[in-house]
Amino acid sequence: MATVRTRFAPSPTGYLHIGGARTALYCWLYARKTKGTFILRIEDTDLERSTPESVQAILDGMAWLNLHYDEGPYYQTQRFDRYREVIQQMLNSGTAYRCYCSKERLEQLRENQMARKEKPRYDGTCRNLMEPREGPCVIRFKNPLDGMVEFNDLIRGRLSFANSELDDLIIARSDGTPTYNFTVVVDDWDMKITHVIRGDDHINNTPRQINILCALGATPPLYSHVPMILGCDGKRLSKRHGAVSVLQYREDGFLPEALLNYLVRLGWSHGDQEIFSINELIDLFEIKNINRAPAAFSQEKLIWLNQHYMKTSDPEHVAKELAWHMEQLGIHTEHGPPLTEIVRAQAERTKTLREMAERSRYFYESVRLSDEMKSHFSPEIMPALMMVKSRLEKLSVWSKELIHEVLASTAEIHGLKLGKLAQPIRVAITGGTVSPPIDMTMVLIGREQVIQRLNSFLMLTTPHLLQ
């Protein structure tokens, strides 16, 4: 059996979207499972809509997801000479021909066919011209007139198409630029692609591409057409359903492995298992286990998976992703606790890395108390806060255990429940009412900052007690 060669071939006319990322993942997994080759090909022949920014967004999205390719990226715009060579070869062999029909004639032909309730298609007017003519022309593929195109879709089973339903499609425009269905065929042929895994919106392209491959004397690859992803309303996933860009999910605070785990389950399954490591996916993935039915996207399920990975992954790994979010929010972490400690403290309390970063700003920055926050303090609590500050200043070791002892014994001395004392301290040192356990929070903020913030708060609220 030939070495498996798969390809992911996005068009750079926008970001790398969720559907494309899932297709890339399936291609990548199958190549890794079979010890084959995964190729990235940028199909940028749409010169008006393709942009360098979109290319970079695709590359960045693939890199963030760790879907590393073995070959590429190949760019179709760098292969125009090869396409011209194959087109000339087909003209010489009679499998392609020049069509001189005007745009006006083709539009009239289409209108007449639709009026007769016929499927619009080219009528073959120029199909048998023997001599070239003057004037602009396109190049059409001479599709077989009869017979069937049949192939075994590895997801959908046997599919058949009548050649009489396929017209002579244009393979080169009047300006000489090649069209999508032609460039895909030449690329798959030249790159020795053995397995094409792509969205089911390409099913109607497949018989046309198979016919061109056969006309070139090439063996078609095996095809698998993946069903679309639906939104929660049952309609095709789009911007109205929320973030659909891979990089948007990074900005929203998702771990790449959580997104991959979620995407692979949008249409593929292995029993009832929900959580998979990458190595497990490589070992278990089979194209035949991809479901034929569309999958519905659930933001809630993705959030659940993301929190699972935040809690169970190596804190060093999560901290690397968290560092990116801290930088995006302008939070400088050079002076303060290691981000691994922030992950350990906050993973149970937050659902995304962005939320974790936003809720951890006070570990690295001084806080400002609003008038609303001052309402958490009553005159009765001030003596206890003064004692806490004084006793904290005298601690020989800044540890969670000793801090807890200071808080607990001070609360007991003043006849307070520990929570009654802890909450105003939390507000004073974090600027908010929510944080990890107060002793852990104080350890992470550090002795100097805790005492400074307590002192600042006391000066602000009861300066007469410090005089």
Short mmCIF file of C-alpha atoms in Angstrom, two decimals:
data_model
loop_
_atom_site.label_atom_id
_atom_site.label_comp_id
_atom_site.label_asym_id
_atom_site.label_seq_id
_atom_site.Cartn_x
_atom_site.Cartn_y
_atom_site.Cartn_z
CA MET A 1 0.00 0.00 0.00
CA ALA A 2 1.25 3.48 -0.89
CA THR A 3 2.25 5.82 1.92
CA VAL A 4 -0.75 7.86 3.03
CA ARG A 5 -0.58 11.51 1.97
CA THR A 6 -3.32 13.87 3.14
CA ARG A 7 -3.68 17.59 2.57
CA PHE A 8 -5.46 20.54 4.11
CA ALA A 9 -6.09 23.13 1.41
CA PRO A 10 -7.76 26.32 2.67
CA SER A 11 -8.45 29.41 0.58
CA PRO A 12 -6.95 32.55 2.19
CA THR A 13 -10.05 34.69 1.82
CA GLY A 14 -10.64 34.98 5.59
CA TYR A 15 -9.66 33.48 8.91
CA LEU A 16 -9.22 29.78 9.68
CA HIS A 17 -12.74 28.91 10.77
CA ILE A 18 -13.95 26.10 13.00
CA GLY A 19 -15.11 23.88 10.14
CA GLY A 20 -11.75 24.21 8.40
CA ALA A 21 -9.89 23.49 11.63
CA ARG A 22 -11.89 20.28 12.11
CA THR A 23 -11.09 19.19 8.54
CA ALA A 24 -7.40 19.94 9.13
CA LEU A 25 -7.52 17.93 12.36
CA TYR A 26 -9.07 14.90 10.64
CA CYS A 27 -6.44 15.05 7.85
CA TRP A 28 -3.64 15.46 10.39
CA LEU A 29 -4.88 12.62 12.61
CA TYR A 30 -5.19 10.19 9.71
CA ALA A 31 -1.69 11.02 8.48
CA ARG A 32 -0.27 10.58 11.98
CA LYS A 33 -2.18 7.33 12.60
CA THR A 34 -0.90 5.79 9.36
CA LYS A 35 2.60 7.28 9.72
CA GLY A 36 1.88 9.17 6.52
CA THR A 37 2.46 12.75 5.37
CA PHE A 38 0.31 15.80 6.13
CA ILE A 39 0.55 18.63 3.58
CA LEU A 40 -0.60 22.25 3.86
CA ARG A 41 -1.62 23.84 0.57
CA ILE A 42 -2.81 27.44 0.26
CA GLU A 43 -5.33 27.70 -2.57
CA ASP A 44 -4.86 31.38 -3.36
CA THR A 45 -5.87 31.57 -7.01
CA ASP A 46 -8.78 33.89 -6.15
CA LEU A 47 -6.53 36.92 -6.60
CA GLU A 48 -9.23 39.46 -5.74
CA ARG A 49 -10.20 37.95 -2.36
CA SER A 50 -6.98 36.27 -1.18
CA THR A 51 -4.91 38.38 1.22
CA PRO A 52 -1.56 38.01 3.01
CA GLU A 53 -3.38 38.69 6.29
CA SER A 54 -5.65 35.69 5.70
CA VAL A 55 -2.66 33.50 4.87
CA GLN A 56 -1.02 34.53 8.13
CA ALA A 57 -4.24 33.88 10.06
CA ILE A 58 -4.30 30.33 8.67
CA LEU A 59 -0.64 29.73 9.55
CA ASP A 60 -1.11 31.22 13.03
CA GLY A 61 -4.22 29.14 13.66
CA MET A 62 -2.49 25.92 12.59
CA ALA A 63 0.52 26.73 14.76
CA TRP A 64 -1.62 27.49 17.81
CA LEU A 65 -3.49 24.19 17.40
CA ASN A 66 -0.14 22.36 17.00
CA LEU A 67 -1.28 20.88 13.69
CA HIS A 68 2.22 20.81 12.27
CA TYR A 69 2.50 19.95 8.58
CA ASP A 70 5.21 17.79 7.03
CA GLU A 71 5.26 19.57 3.67
CA GLY A 72 4.31 23.06 2.60
CA PRO A 73 2.85 25.46 2.69
CA TYR A 74 2.53 25.21 -1.07
CA TYR A 75 0.93 28.21 -2.81
CA GLN A 76 -1.09 27.75 -6.00
CA THR A 77 -0.10 31.20 -7.26
CA GLN A 78 3.48 29.91 -7.42
CA ARG A 79 2.44 27.01 -9.69
CA PHE A 80 0.85 28.84 -12.64
CA ASP A 81 3.54 27.62 -15.04
CA ARG A 82 2.70 24.04 -14.12
CA TYR A 83 -1.03 24.62 -14.66
CA ARG A 84 -0.38 26.16 -18.09
CA GLU A 85 1.77 23.16 -18.98
CA VAL A 86 -1.00 20.69 -18.11
CA ILE A 87 -3.66 22.75 -19.92
CA GLN A 88 -1.55 22.71 -23.07
CA GLN A 89 -1.09 18.97 -22.65
CA MET A 90 -4.87 18.52 -22.48
CA LEU A 91 -5.44 20.74 -25.51
CA ASN A 92 -2.93 18.67 -27.44
CA SER A 93 -4.54 15.39 -26.41
CA GLY A 94 -8.07 16.59 -27.15
CA THR A 95 -9.34 16.33 -23.54
CA ALA A 96 -9.79 20.11 -23.42
CA TYR A 97 -10.86 22.72 -25.96
CA ARG A 98 -11.09 26.46 -26.52
CA CYS A 99 -14.53 28.02 -26.09
CA TYR A 100 -15.21 31.37 -27.77
CA CYS A 101 -18.82 31.81 -26.61
CA SER A 102 -19.54 35.33 -25.41
CA LYS A 103 -20.82 36.11 -21.95
CA GLU A 104 -24.06 37.37 -23.49
CA ARG A 105 -24.63 34.09 -25.36
CA LEU A 106 -24.00 32.02 -22.23
CA GLU A 107 -26.39 34.16 -20.19
CA GLN A 108 -29.11 33.78 -22.83
CA LEU A 109 -28.48 30.02 -22.96
CA ARG A 110 -28.90 29.80 -19.20
CA GLU A 111 -32.13 31.84 -19.22
CA ASN A 112 -33.63 29.64 -21.96
CA GLN A 113 -32.72 26.43 -20.13
CA MET A 114 -34.19 27.66 -16.85
CA ALA A 115 -37.37 28.76 -18.65
CA ARG A 116 -37.70 25.16 -19.90
CA LYS A 117 -37.00 23.97 -16.32
CA GLU A 118 -33.77 22.35 -17.48
CA LYS A 119 -30.56 22.21 -15.45
CA PRO A 120 -28.32 25.05 -16.73
CA ARG A 121 -25.22 23.76 -18.49
CA TYR A 122 -22.96 24.52 -21.41
CA ASP A 123 -24.37 23.14 -24.67
CA GLY A 124 -21.05 22.16 -26.25
CA THR A 125 -21.18 24.71 -29.12
CA CYS A 126 -17.37 24.94 -29.33
CA ARG A 127 -16.68 21.34 -28.28
CA ASN A 128 -15.78 20.05 -31.74
CA LEU A 129 -14.16 23.11 -33.33
CA MET A 130 -11.22 21.95 -35.41
CA GLU A 131 -9.34 25.23 -35.84
CA PRO A 132 -8.54 28.08 -33.38
CA ARG A 133 -10.44 31.33 -33.88
CA GLU A 134 -9.63 34.94 -33.25
CA GLY A 135 -10.77 36.60 -30.07
CA PRO A 136 -10.87 35.84 -26.36
CA CYS A 137 -11.61 32.34 -25.19
CA VAL A 138 -11.75 30.13 -22.12
CA ILE A 139 -10.49 26.56 -21.90
CA ARG A 140 -13.07 23.89 -21.12
CA PHE A 141 -12.61 20.28 -20.07
CA LYS A 142 -14.19 17.83 -22.51
CA ASN A 143 -16.25 15.85 -20.03
CA PRO A 144 -17.44 12.36 -21.11
CA LEU A 145 -20.96 12.52 -22.56
CA ASP A 146 -22.21 9.20 -21.21
CA GLY A 147 -21.46 6.68 -18.50
CA MET A 148 -21.20 7.14 -14.76
CA VAL A 149 -18.67 8.44 -12.28
CA GLU A 150 -18.64 6.18 -9.24
CA PHE A 151 -16.46 6.29 -6.16
CA ASN A 152 -16.51 4.87 -2.65
CA ASP A 153 -16.74 7.73 -0.16
CA LEU A 154 -15.07 6.48 3.03
CA ILE A 155 -17.77 8.20 5.10
CA ARG A 156 -20.88 8.03 2.90
CA GLY A 157 -20.34 4.82 0.97
CA ARG A 158 -20.84 4.34 -2.77
CA LEU A 159 -21.75 7.51 -4.70
CA SER A 160 -22.70 7.67 -8.39
CA PHE A 161 -23.06 10.57 -10.82
CA ALA A 162 -24.21 10.49 -14.44
CA ASN A 163 -21.79 12.18 -16.82
CA SER A 164 -24.80 13.58 -18.64
CA GLU A 165 -25.40 15.73 -15.54
CA LEU A 166 -21.88 17.20 -15.68
CA ASP A 167 -21.13 19.87 -18.26
CA ASP A 168 -17.81 20.90 -19.77
CA LEU A 169 -16.50 23.04 -16.95
CA ILE A 170 -14.07 25.90 -17.51
CA ILE A 171 -10.53 25.02 -16.43
CA ALA A 172 -8.87 28.31 -17.52
CA ARG A 173 -10.43 31.75 -17.71
CA SER A 174 -10.06 34.11 -20.64
CA ASP A 175 -7.12 35.82 -18.92
CA GLY A 176 -5.35 32.47 -18.63
CA THR A 177 -5.78 31.98 -14.88
CA PRO A 178 -6.75 28.43 -13.90
CA THR A 179 -9.97 27.62 -12.04
CA TYR A 180 -10.44 25.88 -8.71
CA ASN A 181 -11.47 22.42 -9.90
CA PHE A 182 -8.50 22.26 -12.27
CA THR A 183 -5.79 23.47 -9.89
CA VAL A 184 -7.00 21.05 -7.19
CA VAL A 185 -6.69 18.15 -9.61
CA VAL A 186 -3.18 19.06 -10.75
CA ASP A 187 -2.03 19.65 -7.16
CA ASP A 188 -3.48 16.38 -5.87
CA TRP A 189 -1.86 14.57 -8.80
CA ASP A 190 1.56 16.21 -8.46
CA MET A 191 1.60 15.92 -4.66
CA LYS A 192 0.58 12.24 -4.81
CA ILE A 193 -2.36 12.77 -2.47
CA THR A 194 -3.85 9.40 -1.49
CA HIS A 195 -6.71 10.57 0.76
CA VAL A 196 -8.83 13.70 0.36
CA ILE A 197 -10.77 14.55 3.51
CA ARG A 198 -12.89 17.67 3.07
CA GLY A 199 -16.30 19.22 3.68
CA ASP A 200 -19.40 17.76 2.05
CA ASP A 201 -19.93 21.03 0.16
CA HIS A 202 -17.33 19.60 -2.25
CA ILE A 203 -19.28 16.44 -3.13
CA ASN A 204 -20.47 17.85 -6.45
CA ASN A 205 -16.90 18.80 -7.35
CA THR A 206 -15.59 15.29 -6.84
CA PRO A 207 -16.97 13.59 -10.00
CA ARG A 208 -15.67 16.48 -12.12
CA GLN A 209 -12.23 16.20 -10.53
CA ILE A 210 -12.19 12.42 -10.95
CA ASN A 211 -12.95 12.80 -14.66
CA ILE A 212 -10.09 15.27 -15.12
CA LEU A 213 -7.70 13.00 -13.24
CA CYS A 214 -8.71 10.06 -15.42
CA ALA A 215 -8.23 12.19 -18.54
CA LEU A 216 -4.67 12.86 -17.33
CA GLY A 217 -4.05 9.17 -16.78
CA ALA A 218 -3.85 9.64 -13.00
CA THR A 219 -5.31 7.46 -10.26
CA PRO A 220 -7.86 9.40 -8.19
CA PRO A 221 -7.31 9.53 -4.43
CA LEU A 222 -9.80 8.10 -1.94
CA TYR A 223 -12.40 10.67 -0.93
CA SER A 224 -14.11 11.36 2.39
CA HIS A 225 -16.70 14.12 2.69
CA VAL A 226 -17.25 15.41 6.22
CA PRO A 227 -20.72 16.76 7.13
CA MET A 228 -21.10 20.41 8.04
CA ILE A 229 -21.19 21.87 11.55
CA LEU A 230 -24.51 23.36 12.65
CA GLY A 231 -25.25 26.04 15.19
CA CYS A 232 -27.46 25.42 18.21
CA ASP A 233 -30.45 26.53 16.09
CA GLY A 234 -29.85 23.77 13.53
CA LYS A 235 -28.58 26.17 10.86
CA ARG A 236 -25.13 26.15 9.34
CA LEU A 237 -22.53 27.57 11.74
CA SER A 238 -21.84 31.22 10.98
CA LYS A 239 -20.82 34.49 12.62
CA ARG A 240 -24.25 34.94 14.13
CA HIS A 241 -23.57 31.94 16.38
CA GLY A 242 -20.57 33.67 17.97
CA ALA A 243 -16.85 33.22 17.45
CA VAL A 244 -16.10 30.94 14.51
CA SER A 245 -12.46 31.89 13.97
CA VAL A 246 -9.87 29.61 15.55
CA LEU A 247 -7.83 32.60 16.71
CA GLN A 248 -10.97 34.15 18.20
CA TYR A 249 -11.21 31.12 20.46
CA ARG A 250 -7.65 31.73 21.54
CA GLU A 251 -8.52 35.35 22.35
CA ASP A 252 -11.57 34.14 24.28
CA GLY A 253 -9.32 32.03 26.50
CA PHE A 254 -9.59 28.45 25.27
CA LEU A 255 -6.72 25.98 25.40
CA PRO A 256 -5.80 24.53 21.99
CA GLU A 257 -6.14 20.93 23.18
CA ALA A 258 -9.62 21.67 24.55
CA LEU A 259 -10.70 23.05 21.18
CA LEU A 260 -9.14 20.07 19.35
CA ASN A 261 -10.82 17.60 21.70
CA TYR A 262 -14.14 19.35 21.12
CA LEU A 263 -13.73 19.56 17.34
CA VAL A 264 -12.81 15.90 16.93
CA ARG A 265 -16.03 14.93 18.72
CA LEU A 266 -18.11 17.07 16.35
CA GLY A 267 -18.82 14.14 14.09
CA TRP A 268 -16.41 11.43 15.29
CA SER A 269 -16.73 9.15 18.28
CA HIS A 270 -15.14 6.24 20.09
CA GLY A 271 -17.83 4.73 22.25
CA ASP A 272 -18.94 7.12 24.96
CA GLN A 273 -15.47 8.50 25.65
CA GLU A 274 -15.40 12.31 25.83
CA ILE A 275 -11.85 13.21 26.85
CA PHE A 276 -8.93 12.23 24.61
CA SER A 277 -5.24 12.97 24.70
CA ILE A 278 -3.62 13.66 21.34
CA ASN A 279 -1.86 10.28 21.46
CA GLU A 280 -5.18 8.56 22.12
CA LEU A 281 -6.75 10.35 19.16
CA ILE A 282 -3.93 9.29 16.88
CA ASP A 283 -4.27 5.70 18.05
CA LEU A 284 -8.08 5.52 17.87
CA PHE A 285 -8.98 7.72 14.89
CA GLU A 286 -10.69 5.99 11.96
CA ILE A 287 -12.30 7.77 9.02
CA LYS A 288 -15.10 5.19 8.94
CA ASN A 289 -16.18 6.33 12.41
CA ILE A 290 -16.98 9.86 11.23
CA ASN A 291 -20.73 10.34 11.40
CA ARG A 292 -22.66 11.08 8.21
CA ALA A 293 -25.04 13.46 9.99
CA PRO A 294 -24.19 17.11 10.72
CA ALA A 295 -22.99 17.92 14.24
CA ALA A 296 -24.36 20.73 16.41
CA PHE A 297 -21.92 23.14 18.03
CA SER A 298 -22.38 23.72 21.77
CA GLN A 299 -20.50 26.57 23.41
CA GLU A 300 -21.41 25.19 26.84
CA LYS A 301 -19.81 21.83 26.08
CA LEU A 302 -16.65 23.53 24.83
CA ILE A 303 -16.44 25.64 28.01
CA TRP A 304 -16.84 22.50 30.12
CA LEU A 305 -14.01 20.80 28.23
CA ASN A 306 -11.82 23.89 28.51
CA GLN A 307 -12.19 24.03 32.28
CA HIS A 308 -11.40 20.33 32.50
CA TYR A 309 -8.13 20.87 30.64
CA MET A 310 -7.30 23.96 32.71
CA LYS A 311 -7.69 21.89 35.88
CA THR A 312 -5.97 18.69 34.75
CA SER A 313 -3.20 19.81 32.38
CA ASP A 314 0.38 20.44 33.48
CA PRO A 315 0.35 23.91 35.10
CA GLU A 316 3.55 24.76 33.20
CA HIS A 317 1.71 24.25 29.92
CA VAL A 318 -1.38 26.20 30.99
CA ALA A 319 0.87 28.99 32.32
CA LYS A 320 2.45 29.43 28.88
CA GLU A 321 -0.98 30.06 27.37
CA LEU A 322 -1.96 32.26 30.32
CA ALA A 323 1.16 34.39 29.75
CA TRP A 324 -0.16 35.32 26.29
CA HIS A 325 -3.43 36.55 27.81
CA MET A 326 -1.63 38.52 30.49
CA GLU A 327 0.36 40.25 27.79
CA GLN A 328 -2.80 40.95 25.77
CA LEU A 329 -4.33 42.63 28.82
CA GLY A 330 -1.20 44.65 29.50
CA ILE A 331 -0.48 42.88 32.79
CA HIS A 332 3.25 42.72 33.52
CA THR A 333 4.11 39.54 35.41
CA GLU A 334 7.87 40.01 35.93
CA HIS A 335 7.32 41.03 39.56
CA GLY A 336 4.87 38.75 41.28
CA PRO A 337 4.07 35.08 41.73
CA PRO A 338 4.97 32.52 39.03
CA LEU A 339 2.12 31.99 36.59
CA THR A 340 2.13 28.28 37.42
CA GLU A 341 1.01 29.21 40.94
CA ILE A 342 -1.75 31.39 39.52
CA VAL A 343 -2.94 28.42 37.45
CA ARG A 344 -3.00 26.17 40.52
CA ALA A 345 -4.92 28.79 42.49
CA GLN A 346 -7.42 29.85 39.83
CA ALA A 347 -8.09 26.81 37.62
CA GLU A 348 -10.99 25.59 39.76
CA ARG A 349 -12.48 29.07 39.90
CA THR A 350 -12.41 30.15 36.25
CA LYS A 351 -13.62 28.68 32.96
CA THR A 352 -11.31 30.36 30.44
CA LEU A 353 -7.76 31.66 30.43
CA ARG A 354 -8.99 35.15 29.68
CA GLU A 355 -11.21 35.05 32.75
CA MET A 356 -8.25 33.72 34.75
CA ALA A 357 -6.07 36.58 33.54
CA GLU A 358 -8.70 39.24 34.22
CA ARG A 359 -9.29 37.87 37.72
CA SER A 360 -5.58 37.72 38.51
CA ARG A 361 -4.58 41.30 37.79
CA TYR A 362 -4.38 42.14 41.51
CA PHE A 363 -1.54 39.65 41.99
CA TYR A 364 0.67 41.95 39.90
CA GLU A 365 -0.86 45.42 40.21
CA SER A 366 -1.89 47.67 43.07
CA VAL A 367 -5.61 48.00 43.64
CA ARG A 368 -7.94 50.94 43.96
CA LEU A 369 -10.90 50.80 46.29
CA SER A 370 -14.18 52.14 44.98
CA ASP A 371 -16.79 53.73 47.23
CA GLU A 372 -18.85 50.58 46.75
CA MET A 373 -16.00 48.46 48.11
CA LYS A 374 -15.65 50.69 51.18
CA SER A 375 -19.14 49.58 52.19
CA HIS A 376 -17.66 46.21 53.13
CA PHE A 377 -15.95 47.78 56.15
CA SER A 378 -17.57 48.65 59.42
CA PRO A 379 -15.97 50.55 62.31
CA GLU A 380 -16.18 47.39 64.42
CA ILE A 381 -13.86 45.47 62.10
CA MET A 382 -11.07 48.06 62.11
CA PRO A 383 -9.34 47.00 65.34
CA ALA A 384 -9.11 43.44 64.06
CA LEU A 385 -7.66 44.63 60.75
CA MET A 386 -5.10 46.71 62.64
CA MET A 387 -4.08 43.65 64.65
CA VAL A 388 -3.82 41.51 61.51
CA LYS A 389 -1.52 44.03 59.86
CA SER A 390 0.67 44.31 62.95
CA ARG A 391 0.96 40.55 63.40
CA LEU A 392 1.64 39.95 59.71
CA GLU A 393 4.54 42.43 59.88
CA LYS A 394 6.13 40.29 62.59
CA LEU A 395 5.82 36.93 60.84
CA SER A 396 9.21 35.23 60.50
CA VAL A 397 8.07 33.12 57.53
CA TRP A 398 5.49 34.16 54.95
CA SER A 399 3.58 30.89 54.60
CA LYS A 400 -0.03 29.87 54.11
CA GLU A 401 -0.10 28.05 57.44
CA LEU A 402 1.24 30.94 59.53
CA ILE A 403 -0.98 33.46 57.76
CA HIS A 404 -4.00 31.28 58.46
CA GLU A 405 -3.01 31.09 62.13
CA VAL A 406 -2.78 34.90 62.34
CA LEU A 407 -6.22 35.33 60.79
CA ALA A 408 -7.90 32.58 62.83
CA SER A 409 -6.50 33.67 66.18
CA THR A 410 -7.22 37.35 65.51
CA ALA A 411 -10.81 36.52 64.61
CA GLU A 412 -11.14 34.53 67.82
CA ILE A 413 -9.69 37.35 69.93
CA HIS A 414 -12.21 39.81 68.51
CA GLY A 415 -15.14 37.40 68.65
CA LEU A 416 -15.48 37.21 64.87
CA LYS A 417 -16.08 34.37 62.49
CA LEU A 418 -13.07 33.87 60.21
CA GLY A 419 -15.09 34.75 57.12
CA LYS A 420 -16.23 38.01 58.69
CA LEU A 421 -12.58 39.04 59.00
CA ALA A 422 -11.34 37.48 55.76
CA GLN A 423 -13.74 39.29 53.43
CA PRO A 424 -12.70 42.89 54.25
CA ILE A 425 -9.04 41.79 54.01
CA ARG A 426 -9.82 40.29 50.61
CA VAL A 427 -11.41 43.53 49.44
CA ALA A 428 -8.50 45.59 50.78
CA ILE A 429 -5.77 43.57 49.05
CA THR A 430 -7.56 42.51 45.83
CA GLY A 431 -10.04 45.31 45.26
CA GLY A 432 -12.84 42.75 44.90
CA THR A 433 -14.93 40.23 46.77
CA VAL A 434 -13.80 37.07 44.95
CA SER A 435 -10.42 35.37 45.13
CA PRO A 436 -8.86 32.03 46.03
CA PRO A 437 -8.79 31.24 49.78
CA ILE A 438 -7.56 34.33 51.60
CA ASP A 439 -4.39 32.72 53.03
CA MET A 440 -3.40 31.44 49.56
CA THR A 441 -4.19 34.83 48.02
CA MET A 442 -2.00 36.61 50.57
CA VAL A 443 0.91 34.20 50.00
CA LEU A 444 0.76 34.80 46.26
CA ILE A 445 0.51 38.59 46.52
CA GLY A 446 3.50 38.59 48.87
CA ARG A 447 4.28 40.05 52.27
CA GLU A 448 5.38 43.49 51.09
CA GLN A 449 2.37 44.10 48.89
CA VAL A 450 -0.16 42.71 51.38
CA ILE A 451 1.10 44.91 54.19
CA GLN A 452 1.38 47.93 51.90
CA ARG A 453 -2.18 47.48 50.63
CA LEU A 454 -3.57 46.97 54.12
CA ASN A 455 -1.74 50.05 55.30
CA SER A 456 -3.01 52.11 52.35
CA PHE A 457 -6.53 50.98 53.03
CA LEU A 458 -6.33 51.79 56.73
CA MET A 459 -4.85 55.21 55.98
CA LEU A 460 -7.71 55.84 53.56
CA THR A 461 -10.53 54.76 55.87
CA THR A 462 -9.31 55.36 59.43
CA PRO A 463 -6.18 57.54 59.36
CA HIS A 464 -6.71 58.61 63.00
CA LEU A 465 -6.06 55.04 64.17
CA LEU A 466 -2.58 55.05 62.64
CA GLN A 467 -1.49 58.32 64.21
#
